[in-house]
Amino acid sequence: MKYAFYIIGILLLTLGISLTIQSDLGTSPFDAMLVGLSRSVGLTVGSWEIILAGLMMGCNSVLIKKKPEVLGLVTAIVTGIGIDLWLFLLDRLITPELWQNKAVCFSMGLIVTGIGTATYLHTNFAPIPVDRLTLILKELIGTNLFFSRTLIYLFFLILAIMLNGPIGIGTILTVCLGGLILNFFMPPLGRVLDSLTINLSKSHHNLKK
């Protein structure tokens, strides 16, 4: 069940990211950079997710002087495929034009991203390289997660601006509210997933008898 929850979490996470992109109000600095690269250089948004994850995985390996954490690339590949899949589907279904519709689309994206991230993180399987980089910087600089994450976001934000990525009010909201939404969903979702895992394990055990 752990891997099922992992896939569900990634699918929800990528749906949320795609909704924020479709809203045209701005998305997170990292996702804005991916869109900017797609527009400026070519390839899909999901392809750049995978490419940059590979580069960050190598960077992380050098920083901690250990072998690359290949499982993180697995998560990036699944995430990249999910983003491209959802963008393909949503481009035909959701193209908000009025600001009210854009706001609803963005809000849904932010909430679904939080739910998906909380679900995927709860499985504790193969963290995305950018999340690992945050933890590494925290240890190297001797600071807290907020500061190290902010440094990474600022770097991605500068690149996104240079690449003409979708920067807007949504970018500010994502940076300010993303962590709060994640913290809100983590505890209750964790309890629900743990309960489901226990109940399904019991049912599977009873069927074997």
mmCIF file of C-alpha atoms in Angstrom:
data_model
loop_
_atom_site.group_PDB
_atom_site.id
_atom_site.type_symbol
_atom_site.label_atom_id
_atom_site.label_comp_id
_atom_site.label_asym_id
_atom_site.label_seq_id
_atom_site.Cartn_x
_atom_site.Cartn_y
_atom_site.Cartn_z
ATOM 1 C CA MET A 1 0.000 0.000 0.000
ATOM 2 C CA LYS A 2 2.953 2.306 0.629
ATOM 3 C CA TYR A 3 3.753 2.447 -3.079
ATOM 4 C CA ALA A 4 0.094 2.922 -4.023
ATOM 5 C CA PHE A 5 -0.125 5.959 -1.724
ATOM 6 C CA TYR A 6 3.169 7.196 -3.181
ATOM 7 C CA ILE A 7 1.791 7.092 -6.752
ATOM 8 C CA ILE A 8 -1.519 8.667 -5.677
ATOM 9 C CA GLY A 9 0.383 11.430 -3.896
ATOM 10 C CA ILE A 10 2.546 12.187 -6.929
ATOM 11 C CA LEU A 11 -0.506 12.211 -9.232
ATOM 12 C CA LEU A 12 -2.276 14.690 -6.942
ATOM 13 C CA LEU A 13 0.875 16.793 -6.580
ATOM 14 C CA THR A 14 1.323 17.034 -10.352
ATOM 15 C CA LEU A 15 -2.392 17.792 -10.849
ATOM 16 C CA GLY A 16 -2.057 20.674 -8.400
ATOM 17 C CA ILE A 17 1.063 22.007 -10.149
ATOM 18 C CA SER A 18 -0.692 21.795 -13.516
ATOM 19 C CA LEU A 19 -3.748 23.653 -12.200
ATOM 20 C CA THR A 20 -1.572 26.527 -10.930
ATOM 21 C CA ILE A 21 0.164 26.693 -14.331
ATOM 22 C CA GLN A 22 -3.194 26.700 -16.159
ATOM 23 C CA SER A 23 -4.538 29.458 -13.888
ATOM 24 C CA ASP A 24 -2.089 31.928 -15.491
ATOM 25 C CA LEU A 25 -1.710 33.723 -12.139
ATOM 26 C CA GLY A 26 1.825 32.512 -11.494
ATOM 27 C CA THR A 27 3.182 29.338 -9.976
ATOM 28 C CA SER A 28 6.005 28.370 -7.589
ATOM 29 C CA PRO A 29 9.518 29.680 -8.503
ATOM 30 C CA PHE A 30 10.698 26.168 -9.403
ATOM 31 C CA ASP A 31 7.687 25.377 -11.585
ATOM 32 C CA ALA A 32 7.871 28.837 -13.165
ATOM 33 C CA MET A 33 11.487 28.090 -14.076
ATOM 34 C CA LEU A 34 10.419 24.780 -15.664
ATOM 35 C CA VAL A 35 7.754 26.531 -17.757
ATOM 36 C CA GLY A 36 10.262 29.254 -18.693
ATOM 37 C CA LEU A 37 12.769 26.646 -19.881
ATOM 38 C CA SER A 38 10.042 24.903 -21.884
ATOM 39 C CA ARG A 39 9.064 28.168 -23.574
ATOM 40 C CA SER A 40 12.604 29.439 -24.180
ATOM 41 C CA VAL A 41 14.540 26.276 -25.001
ATOM 42 C CA GLY A 42 11.925 23.685 -25.950
ATOM 43 C CA LEU A 43 10.989 20.254 -24.578
ATOM 44 C CA THR A 44 8.066 19.739 -22.207
ATOM 45 C CA VAL A 45 7.715 21.037 -18.656
ATOM 46 C CA GLY A 46 7.918 17.474 -17.351
ATOM 47 C CA SER A 47 11.095 16.818 -19.335
ATOM 48 C CA TRP A 48 12.800 19.762 -17.631
ATOM 49 C CA GLU A 49 11.618 18.460 -14.256
ATOM 50 C CA ILE A 50 13.519 15.226 -14.949
ATOM 51 C CA ILE A 51 16.611 16.934 -16.419
ATOM 52 C CA LEU A 52 16.996 19.393 -13.530
ATOM 53 C CA ALA A 53 16.372 16.634 -10.998
ATOM 54 C CA GLY A 54 19.257 14.703 -12.534
ATOM 55 C CA LEU A 55 21.518 17.760 -12.320
ATOM 56 C CA MET A 56 20.511 18.446 -8.705
ATOM 57 C CA MET A 57 21.040 14.793 -7.821
ATOM 58 C CA GLY A 58 24.614 15.103 -9.077
ATOM 59 C CA CYS A 59 25.053 18.383 -7.194
ATOM 60 C CA ASN A 60 23.727 16.822 -4.002
ATOM 61 C CA SER A 61 26.112 13.898 -4.412
ATOM 62 C CA VAL A 62 29.099 16.264 -4.685
ATOM 63 C CA LEU A 63 27.991 18.337 -1.691
ATOM 64 C CA ILE A 64 27.609 15.360 0.652
ATOM 65 C CA LYS A 65 30.462 13.390 -0.980
ATOM 66 C CA LYS A 66 28.355 10.261 -1.378
ATOM 67 C CA LYS A 67 26.905 8.215 -4.215
ATOM 68 C CA PRO A 68 23.922 9.795 -6.030
ATOM 69 C CA GLU A 69 20.518 8.995 -4.510
ATOM 70 C CA VAL A 70 19.094 7.386 -7.645
ATOM 71 C CA LEU A 71 15.649 6.787 -6.100
ATOM 72 C CA GLY A 72 15.124 10.558 -6.031
ATOM 73 C CA LEU A 73 15.387 10.532 -9.821
ATOM 74 C CA VAL A 74 12.640 7.900 -9.929
ATOM 75 C CA THR A 75 10.331 10.333 -8.137
ATOM 76 C CA ALA A 76 11.348 13.107 -10.544
ATOM 77 C CA ILE A 77 10.586 10.893 -13.564
ATOM 78 C CA VAL A 78 7.130 10.001 -12.207
ATOM 79 C CA THR A 79 6.544 13.679 -11.393
ATOM 80 C CA GLY A 80 7.650 14.820 -14.852
ATOM 81 C CA ILE A 81 5.379 12.321 -16.578
ATOM 82 C CA GLY A 82 2.490 13.352 -14.306
ATOM 83 C CA ILE A 83 2.934 17.068 -15.049
ATOM 84 C CA ASP A 84 2.984 16.503 -18.823
ATOM 85 C CA LEU A 85 -0.023 14.192 -18.627
ATOM 86 C CA TRP A 86 -2.126 16.639 -16.609
ATOM 87 C CA LEU A 87 -1.091 19.653 -18.723
ATOM 88 C CA PHE A 88 -2.117 17.752 -21.863
ATOM 89 C CA LEU A 89 -5.521 16.880 -20.378
ATOM 90 C CA LEU A 90 -6.194 20.241 -18.692
ATOM 91 C CA ASP A 91 -5.237 22.249 -21.769
ATOM 92 C CA ARG A 92 -8.324 20.786 -23.438
ATOM 93 C CA LEU A 93 -10.601 21.078 -20.396
ATOM 94 C CA ILE A 94 -9.573 24.088 -18.303
ATOM 95 C CA THR A 95 -8.512 27.412 -19.829
ATOM 96 C CA PRO A 96 -9.862 30.095 -17.457
ATOM 97 C CA GLU A 97 -10.136 33.619 -18.866
ATOM 98 C CA LEU A 98 -12.031 35.596 -16.203
ATOM 99 C CA TRP A 99 -9.956 36.465 -13.126
ATOM 100 C CA GLN A 100 -12.534 34.799 -10.839
ATOM 101 C CA ASN A 101 -12.127 31.513 -12.709
ATOM 102 C CA LYS A 102 -8.356 31.887 -12.657
ATOM 103 C CA ALA A 103 -8.475 32.437 -8.893
ATOM 104 C CA VAL A 104 -10.592 29.297 -8.388
ATOM 105 C CA CYS A 105 -8.254 27.275 -10.618
ATOM 106 C CA PHE A 106 -5.182 28.522 -8.742
ATOM 107 C CA SER A 107 -6.741 27.930 -5.312
ATOM 108 C CA MET A 108 -7.703 24.383 -6.243
ATOM 109 C CA GLY A 109 -4.168 23.817 -7.515
ATOM 110 C CA LEU A 110 -2.578 25.088 -4.303
ATOM 111 C CA ILE A 111 -4.788 22.881 -2.106
ATOM 112 C CA VAL A 112 -4.404 19.762 -4.285
ATOM 113 C CA THR A 113 -0.627 20.306 -4.342
ATOM 114 C CA GLY A 114 -0.618 20.378 -0.544
ATOM 115 C CA ILE A 115 -2.687 17.186 -0.293
ATOM 116 C CA GLY A 116 -0.540 15.407 -2.873
ATOM 117 C CA THR A 117 2.731 16.482 -1.260
ATOM 118 C CA ALA A 118 1.534 15.423 2.196
ATOM 119 C CA THR A 119 0.480 12.021 0.819
ATOM 120 C CA TYR A 120 3.725 11.439 -1.060
ATOM 121 C CA LEU A 121 5.949 12.589 1.819
ATOM 122 C CA HIS A 122 4.106 10.380 4.309
ATOM 123 C CA THR A 123 5.326 7.284 2.457
ATOM 124 C CA ASN A 124 8.913 8.414 3.162
ATOM 125 C CA PHE A 125 10.022 7.008 -0.184
ATOM 126 C CA ALA A 126 12.508 8.622 -2.607
ATOM 127 C CA PRO A 127 12.423 12.388 -1.872
ATOM 128 C CA ILE A 128 12.664 14.725 -4.876
ATOM 129 C CA PRO A 129 16.267 16.055 -5.283
ATOM 130 C CA VAL A 130 15.191 19.655 -4.615
ATOM 131 C CA ASP A 131 13.827 18.573 -1.224
ATOM 132 C CA ARG A 132 17.100 16.766 -0.485
ATOM 133 C CA LEU A 133 19.069 19.887 -1.517
ATOM 134 C CA THR A 134 17.082 21.910 1.014
ATOM 135 C CA LEU A 135 18.132 19.546 3.797
ATOM 136 C CA ILE A 136 21.764 19.514 2.647
ATOM 137 C CA LEU A 137 21.989 23.318 2.567
ATOM 138 C CA LYS A 138 20.447 23.444 6.030
ATOM 139 C CA GLU A 139 23.267 21.276 7.375
ATOM 140 C CA LEU A 140 26.073 22.946 5.401
ATOM 141 C CA ILE A 141 25.089 26.518 6.245
ATOM 142 C CA GLY A 142 23.977 25.660 9.775
ATOM 143 C CA THR A 143 20.597 27.334 9.417
ATOM 144 C CA ASN A 144 16.937 26.307 9.463
ATOM 145 C CA LEU A 145 14.732 24.798 6.750
ATOM 146 C CA PHE A 146 12.918 28.074 6.105
ATOM 147 C CA PHE A 147 16.156 29.945 5.330
ATOM 148 C CA SER A 148 17.659 27.218 3.136
ATOM 149 C CA ARG A 149 14.368 26.788 1.248
ATOM 150 C CA THR A 150 14.125 30.561 0.753
ATOM 151 C CA LEU A 151 17.645 30.670 -0.714
ATOM 152 C CA ILE A 152 16.724 27.959 -3.222
ATOM 153 C CA TYR A 153 13.436 29.685 -4.079
ATOM 154 C CA LEU A 154 15.241 32.997 -4.683
ATOM 155 C CA PHE A 155 17.700 31.278 -7.030
ATOM 156 C CA PHE A 156 14.878 29.631 -8.977
ATOM 157 C CA LEU A 157 12.911 32.902 -8.991
ATOM 158 C CA ILE A 158 15.802 34.792 -10.623
ATOM 159 C CA LEU A 159 16.143 32.063 -13.265
ATOM 160 C CA ALA A 160 12.366 32.030 -13.850
ATOM 161 C CA ILE A 161 12.346 35.814 -14.411
ATOM 162 C CA MET A 162 15.293 35.542 -16.815
ATOM 163 C CA LEU A 163 13.509 32.764 -18.731
ATOM 164 C CA ASN A 164 10.172 34.627 -18.828
ATOM 165 C CA GLY A 165 8.433 32.040 -16.647
ATOM 166 C CA PRO A 166 4.886 32.562 -15.288
ATOM 167 C CA ILE A 167 5.632 34.855 -12.327
ATOM 168 C CA GLY A 168 2.674 36.617 -10.695
ATOM 169 C CA ILE A 169 0.581 36.953 -7.547
ATOM 170 C CA GLY A 170 0.312 33.171 -7.515
ATOM 171 C CA THR A 171 4.088 32.907 -7.082
ATOM 172 C CA ILE A 172 3.972 35.020 -3.919
ATOM 173 C CA LEU A 173 0.962 33.078 -2.598
ATOM 174 C CA THR A 174 2.675 29.755 -3.298
ATOM 175 C CA VAL A 175 5.809 30.789 -1.395
ATOM 176 C CA CYS A 176 3.803 32.231 1.523
ATOM 177 C CA LEU A 177 1.030 29.626 1.801
ATOM 178 C CA GLY A 178 2.545 26.431 0.382
ATOM 179 C CA GLY A 179 4.255 25.437 3.630
ATOM 180 C CA LEU A 180 1.238 26.341 5.760
ATOM 181 C CA ILE A 181 -1.106 24.258 3.604
ATOM 182 C CA LEU A 182 1.309 21.323 3.717
ATOM 183 C CA ASN A 183 1.559 21.534 7.519
ATOM 184 C CA PHE A 184 -2.235 21.706 7.742
ATOM 185 C CA PHE A 185 -2.782 18.505 5.747
ATOM 186 C CA MET A 186 0.170 16.419 6.990
ATOM 187 C CA PRO A 187 -1.204 15.319 10.424
ATOM 188 C CA PRO A 188 -4.796 14.382 9.440
ATOM 189 C CA LEU A 189 -3.738 12.747 6.170
ATOM 190 C CA GLY A 190 -1.038 10.819 8.019
ATOM 191 C CA ARG A 191 -3.612 9.418 10.438
ATOM 192 C CA VAL A 192 -5.999 8.499 7.606
ATOM 193 C CA LEU A 193 -3.284 6.772 5.560
ATOM 194 C CA ASP A 194 -1.964 4.881 8.590
ATOM 195 C CA SER A 195 -5.500 3.744 9.436
ATOM 196 C CA LEU A 196 -6.130 2.629 5.849
ATOM 197 C CA THR A 197 -2.840 0.716 5.793
ATOM 198 C CA ILE A 198 -3.677 -1.104 9.033
ATOM 199 C CA ASN A 199 -7.227 -1.972 7.931
ATOM 200 C CA LEU A 200 -6.119 -3.172 4.502
ATOM 201 C CA SER A 201 -3.356 -5.271 6.059
ATOM 202 C CA LYS A 202 -5.891 -6.883 8.404
ATOM 203 C CA SER A 203 -8.275 -7.598 5.517
ATOM 204 C CA HIS A 204 -5.451 -9.127 3.469
ATOM 205 C CA HIS A 205 -4.385 -11.238 6.447
ATOM 206 C CA ASN A 206 -7.958 -12.467 7.016
ATOM 207 C CA LEU A 207 -8.320 -13.433 3.360
ATOM 208 C CA LYS A 208 -5.235 -15.595 3.617
ATOM 209 C CA LYS A 209 -6.733 -17.595 6.501
#
